[in-house]
Short mmCIF file of C-alpha atoms in Angstrom, two decimals:
data_model
loop_
_atom_site.label_atom_id
_atom_site.label_comp_id
_atom_site.label_asym_id
_atom_site.label_seq_id
_atom_site.Cartn_x
_atom_site.Cartn_y
_atom_site.Cartn_z
CA UNK A 36 5.86 4.01 19.02
CA UNK A 37 7.78 1.50 16.61
CA UNK A 38 4.69 0.32 14.61
CA UNK A 39 6.02 -1.94 11.72
CA UNK A 40 9.89 -2.35 11.56
CA UNK A 41 11.63 -3.86 8.54
CA UNK A 42 15.22 -4.86 8.02
CA UNK A 43 17.47 -4.44 6.40
CA UNK A 44 16.56 -1.13 4.37
CA UNK A 45 18.94 -2.09 1.45
CA UNK A 46 20.38 -5.32 0.04
CA UNK A 47 22.21 -6.53 -2.87
CA UNK A 48 22.25 -10.15 -3.97
CA UNK A 49 23.83 -12.16 -6.42
CA UNK A 50 21.70 -14.71 -8.65
CA UNK A 51 21.07 -17.72 -6.72
CA UNK A 52 21.71 -16.34 -3.08
CA UNK A 53 19.10 -16.76 -0.49
CA UNK A 54 18.19 -14.36 2.09
CA UNK A 55 15.46 -13.40 4.74
CA UNK A 56 13.73 -9.98 5.03
CA UNK A 57 12.55 -9.40 8.54
CA UNK A 58 9.37 -7.76 9.48
CA UNK A 59 8.21 -6.98 12.97
CA UNK A 60 5.17 -5.23 14.43
CA UNK A 61 4.45 -4.24 18.13
CA UNK A 62 0.46 -3.46 17.64
CA UNK A 63 -0.69 -6.82 18.37
CA UNK A 64 -2.07 -6.99 14.69
CA UNK A 65 -3.31 -10.19 13.47
CA UNK A 66 -3.01 -9.64 9.86
CA UNK A 67 0.43 -9.08 8.28
CA UNK A 68 1.34 -9.16 4.75
CA UNK A 69 4.26 -8.62 2.25
CA UNK A 70 4.10 -6.66 -0.90
CA UNK A 71 6.39 -5.73 -3.69
CA UNK A 72 6.37 -2.52 -5.41
CA UNK A 73 7.45 -2.01 -8.93
CA UNK A 74 7.20 1.33 -11.09
CA UNK A 75 3.99 1.62 -12.76
CA UNK A 76 2.36 -1.44 -11.17
CA UNK A 77 1.34 -0.18 -7.63
CA UNK A 78 1.78 -2.86 -4.90
CA UNK A 79 1.31 -6.53 -5.46
CA UNK A 80 0.67 -9.12 -2.48
CA UNK A 81 3.22 -11.80 -2.08
CA UNK A 82 2.06 -13.42 0.99
CA UNK A 83 -0.25 -12.71 3.93
CA UNK A 84 -1.08 -14.32 7.23
CA UNK A 85 -4.28 -13.91 9.48
CA UNK A 86 -2.53 -15.04 12.69
CA UNK A 87 0.39 -17.11 14.09
CA UNK A 88 0.68 -20.41 12.34
CA UNK A 89 -1.58 -19.41 9.24
CA UNK A 90 -0.14 -18.13 6.01
CA UNK A 91 -1.67 -18.10 2.50
CA UNK A 92 -0.32 -16.83 -1.10
CA UNK A 93 -1.19 -13.61 -2.46
CA UNK A 94 -0.81 -12.60 -6.19
CA UNK A 95 2.67 -13.06 -6.78
CA UNK A 96 4.18 -15.91 -4.35
CA UNK A 97 6.55 -17.65 -6.57
CA UNK A 98 10.15 -17.74 -5.33
CA UNK A 99 9.09 -16.50 -1.81
CA UNK A 100 8.36 -18.31 1.51
CA UNK A 101 6.96 -17.21 4.65
CA UNK A 102 6.17 -18.23 8.23
CA UNK A 103 4.36 -16.94 11.03
CA UNK A 104 5.53 -18.56 14.33
CA UNK A 105 4.57 -15.25 16.43
CA UNK A 106 1.97 -12.50 16.27
CA UNK A 107 4.79 -10.13 15.94
CA UNK A 108 7.12 -11.69 13.34
CA UNK A 109 6.55 -12.27 9.72
CA UNK A 110 9.95 -12.98 7.94
CA UNK A 111 9.87 -13.25 4.14
CA UNK A 112 12.48 -15.75 2.45
CA UNK A 113 14.05 -15.48 -0.98
CA UNK A 114 15.12 -19.05 -1.73
CA UNK A 115 17.26 -18.47 -4.88
CA UNK A 116 17.21 -14.91 -6.02
CA UNK A 117 16.48 -13.87 -9.47
CA UNK A 118 16.96 -10.46 -11.27
CA UNK A 119 13.19 -10.37 -11.45
CA UNK A 120 12.80 -9.96 -7.79
CA UNK A 121 14.71 -6.60 -7.84
CA UNK A 122 12.19 -4.65 -6.33
CA UNK A 123 11.22 -2.68 -3.31
CA UNK A 124 9.52 -4.89 -0.63
CA UNK A 125 6.94 -3.66 1.97
CA UNK A 126 5.53 -5.37 5.07
CA UNK A 127 2.27 -4.40 6.21
CA UNK A 128 -0.01 -4.98 9.29
CA UNK A 129 -3.52 -4.39 10.18
CA UNK A 130 -6.19 -5.25 12.82
CA UNK A 131 -8.77 -7.82 11.64
CA UNK A 132 -11.53 -7.54 10.35
CA UNK A 133 -10.84 -6.62 6.60
CA UNK A 134 -12.03 -2.95 6.77
CA UNK A 135 -9.15 -1.88 8.55
CA UNK A 136 -6.36 0.39 6.99
CA UNK A 137 -3.12 -1.09 6.56
CA UNK A 138 0.24 0.07 8.44
CA UNK A 139 3.41 -0.06 6.53
CA UNK A 140 7.10 -0.51 7.14
CA UNK A 141 9.69 1.68 5.64
CA UNK A 142 10.57 -0.73 2.94
CA UNK A 143 13.73 -2.90 1.95
CA UNK A 144 15.30 -1.86 -1.47
CA UNK A 145 16.59 -5.14 -3.01
CA UNK A 146 18.83 -5.59 -6.24
CA UNK A 147 19.60 -8.95 -7.47
CA UNK A 148 22.52 -8.94 -10.04
CA UNK B 121 -11.85 -9.40 -8.40
CA UNK B 122 -12.02 -5.96 -7.15
CA UNK B 123 -9.81 -3.32 -8.67
CA UNK B 124 -9.02 0.36 -9.12
CA UNK B 125 -7.48 2.41 -11.77
CA UNK B 126 -5.74 5.69 -11.47
CA UNK B 127 -5.89 7.13 -14.95
CA UNK B 128 -3.13 9.77 -14.51
CA UNK B 129 0.49 9.05 -13.98
CA UNK B 130 1.32 12.64 -13.18
CA UNK B 131 -0.48 15.48 -11.80
CA UNK B 132 1.11 19.14 -11.53
CA UNK B 133 -0.61 21.85 -9.72
CA UNK B 134 0.72 25.25 -8.58
CA UNK B 135 0.89 25.99 -4.81
CA UNK B 136 -2.28 27.46 -3.53
CA UNK B 137 -4.59 26.01 -6.27
CA UNK B 138 -6.99 23.19 -5.95
CA UNK B 139 -5.92 19.59 -6.43
CA UNK B 140 -7.49 16.45 -7.67
CA UNK B 141 -6.21 12.81 -7.98
CA UNK B 142 -8.55 10.59 -9.84
CA UNK B 143 -9.63 7.08 -8.97
CA UNK B 144 -11.98 4.87 -10.54
CA UNK B 145 -13.17 1.35 -9.05
CA UNK B 146 -14.57 -1.76 -10.28
CA UNK B 147 -16.15 -3.90 -7.12
CA UNK B 148 -18.89 -6.29 -6.54
CA UNK B 149 -20.89 -5.36 -3.81
CA UNK B 150 -20.00 -2.65 -1.47
CA UNK B 151 -16.75 -1.00 -1.98
CA UNK B 152 -14.30 -0.45 0.99
CA UNK B 153 -11.94 2.55 -0.71
CA UNK B 154 -8.54 3.90 0.56
CA UNK B 155 -6.10 6.48 -0.15
CA UNK B 156 -2.45 6.25 0.88
CA UNK B 157 0.45 8.51 0.50
CA UNK B 158 4.02 7.63 -0.06
CA UNK B 159 6.66 9.91 0.46
CA UNK B 160 10.39 9.48 -0.95
CA UNK B 161 12.06 6.42 0.67
CA UNK B 162 9.18 5.78 3.05
CA UNK B 163 6.42 3.15 3.51
CA UNK B 164 2.69 4.01 2.39
CA UNK B 165 0.77 6.13 4.89
CA UNK B 166 -3.00 6.00 5.42
CA UNK B 167 -4.87 9.26 4.43
CA UNK B 168 -8.57 8.29 4.29
CA UNK B 169 -11.07 5.55 3.75
CA UNK B 170 -14.78 5.12 2.52
CA UNK B 171 -16.71 2.28 3.94
CA UNK B 172 -20.27 3.52 4.20
CA UNK B 173 -22.27 6.73 4.91
CA UNK B 174 -21.46 10.16 3.92
CA UNK B 175 -20.04 10.38 0.13
CA UNK B 176 -17.60 13.11 1.34
CA UNK B 177 -14.76 11.61 3.41
CA UNK B 178 -12.30 13.73 5.27
CA UNK B 179 -8.80 12.63 6.04
CA UNK B 180 -5.31 13.78 7.42
CA UNK B 181 -3.47 16.82 6.03
CA UNK B 182 -6.65 18.35 4.96
CA UNK B 183 -7.36 15.87 2.13
CA UNK B 184 -10.83 14.72 1.19
CA UNK B 185 -12.33 12.26 -1.17
CA UNK B 186 -15.50 12.11 -2.89
CA UNK B 187 -17.30 8.73 -3.33
CA UNK B 188 -19.60 8.72 -6.58
CA UNK B 189 -21.34 5.55 -6.95
CA UNK B 190 -22.87 6.26 -10.35
CA UNK B 191 -19.54 7.31 -11.71
CA UNK B 192 -17.61 4.59 -9.80
CA UNK B 193 -15.15 7.00 -8.78
CA UNK B 194 -13.38 8.05 -5.55
CA UNK B 195 -11.18 11.00 -6.20
CA UNK B 196 -8.90 12.77 -3.79
CA UNK B 197 -9.08 16.39 -3.30
CA UNK B 198 -7.65 19.19 -1.59
CA UNK B 199 -8.82 22.79 -1.63
CA UNK B 200 -5.41 24.55 -1.59
CA UNK B 201 -2.18 22.52 -2.52
CA UNK B 202 0.87 22.80 -0.54
CA UNK B 203 4.69 21.96 -1.92
CA UNK B 204 4.76 19.63 0.89
CA UNK B 205 1.80 17.54 -0.58
CA UNK B 206 4.44 16.55 -3.59
CA UNK B 207 4.40 12.66 -3.33
CA UNK B 208 3.01 9.38 -4.88
CA UNK B 209 -0.66 8.79 -4.21
CA UNK B 210 -2.35 5.48 -4.20
CA UNK B 211 -5.84 4.43 -4.37
CA UNK B 212 -6.81 0.90 -2.94
CA UNK B 213 -9.89 -1.34 -2.50
CA UNK B 214 -9.69 -3.74 0.49
CA UNK B 215 -10.68 -7.28 -0.15
CA UNK B 216 -11.02 -9.96 2.55
CA UNK B 217 -7.25 -10.80 2.78
CA UNK B 218 -5.72 -8.32 0.25
CA UNK B 219 -5.57 -4.46 -0.60
CA UNK B 220 -5.66 -4.00 -4.22
CA UNK B 221 -3.59 -0.68 -5.15
CA UNK B 222 -3.85 1.46 -8.25
CA UNK B 223 -0.40 2.06 -10.17
CA UNK B 224 -0.21 5.36 -8.42
CA UNK B 225 -0.21 9.16 -9.49
CA UNK B 226 2.70 11.34 -8.76
CA UNK B 227 1.59 14.75 -7.62
CA UNK B 228 4.07 17.77 -7.97
CA UNK B 229 3.14 21.09 -6.47
CA UNK B 230 5.14 23.75 -7.69
CA UNK B 231 5.71 27.17 -5.75
#
């Protein structure tokens, strides 16, 4: 009954460091996405994928890369961390088509110093 | 682009009283509207959705939402609030490859 699993839960980086946030789902969902949550701004879409081998940019993609080699996994890479990337990151998945609800992971709280 | 707005940052109600969390939408065509709840240190959880059909939608934990096309609103309601309903609530509209969220409304239910 795992659903969407994110690791790590907390991370502190120095400016310029790189890291990967992991996301895995066990519901065989085709659609996966990454959001960032900032106070007073709701959630904003970073990148999404509609299936293995297919990714696309969302509203705020700069500074982030993704890949989707399997249906289950959708890692988010920060190439060179900046203080503006301090945020809470959520991975989500859903069945296609587009009317379906999203299932969320528990989030990663990232601080960039 | 589709969007939703939540005009209230904070809503305070007393336990046992009815609660309303407001949401308005701006979409082209038929809207696919959702409400999610976020408890501290957790991801968002689905409460309910409106796709088509009855304007009153019932969801989890006794919540319901009323879709009003003339007022472009989709307010979340509950007849009797519980202290455990205290959380952050998000209205959202589904696009083809995105879910557009409002800024969120923090609901506090006081004993």
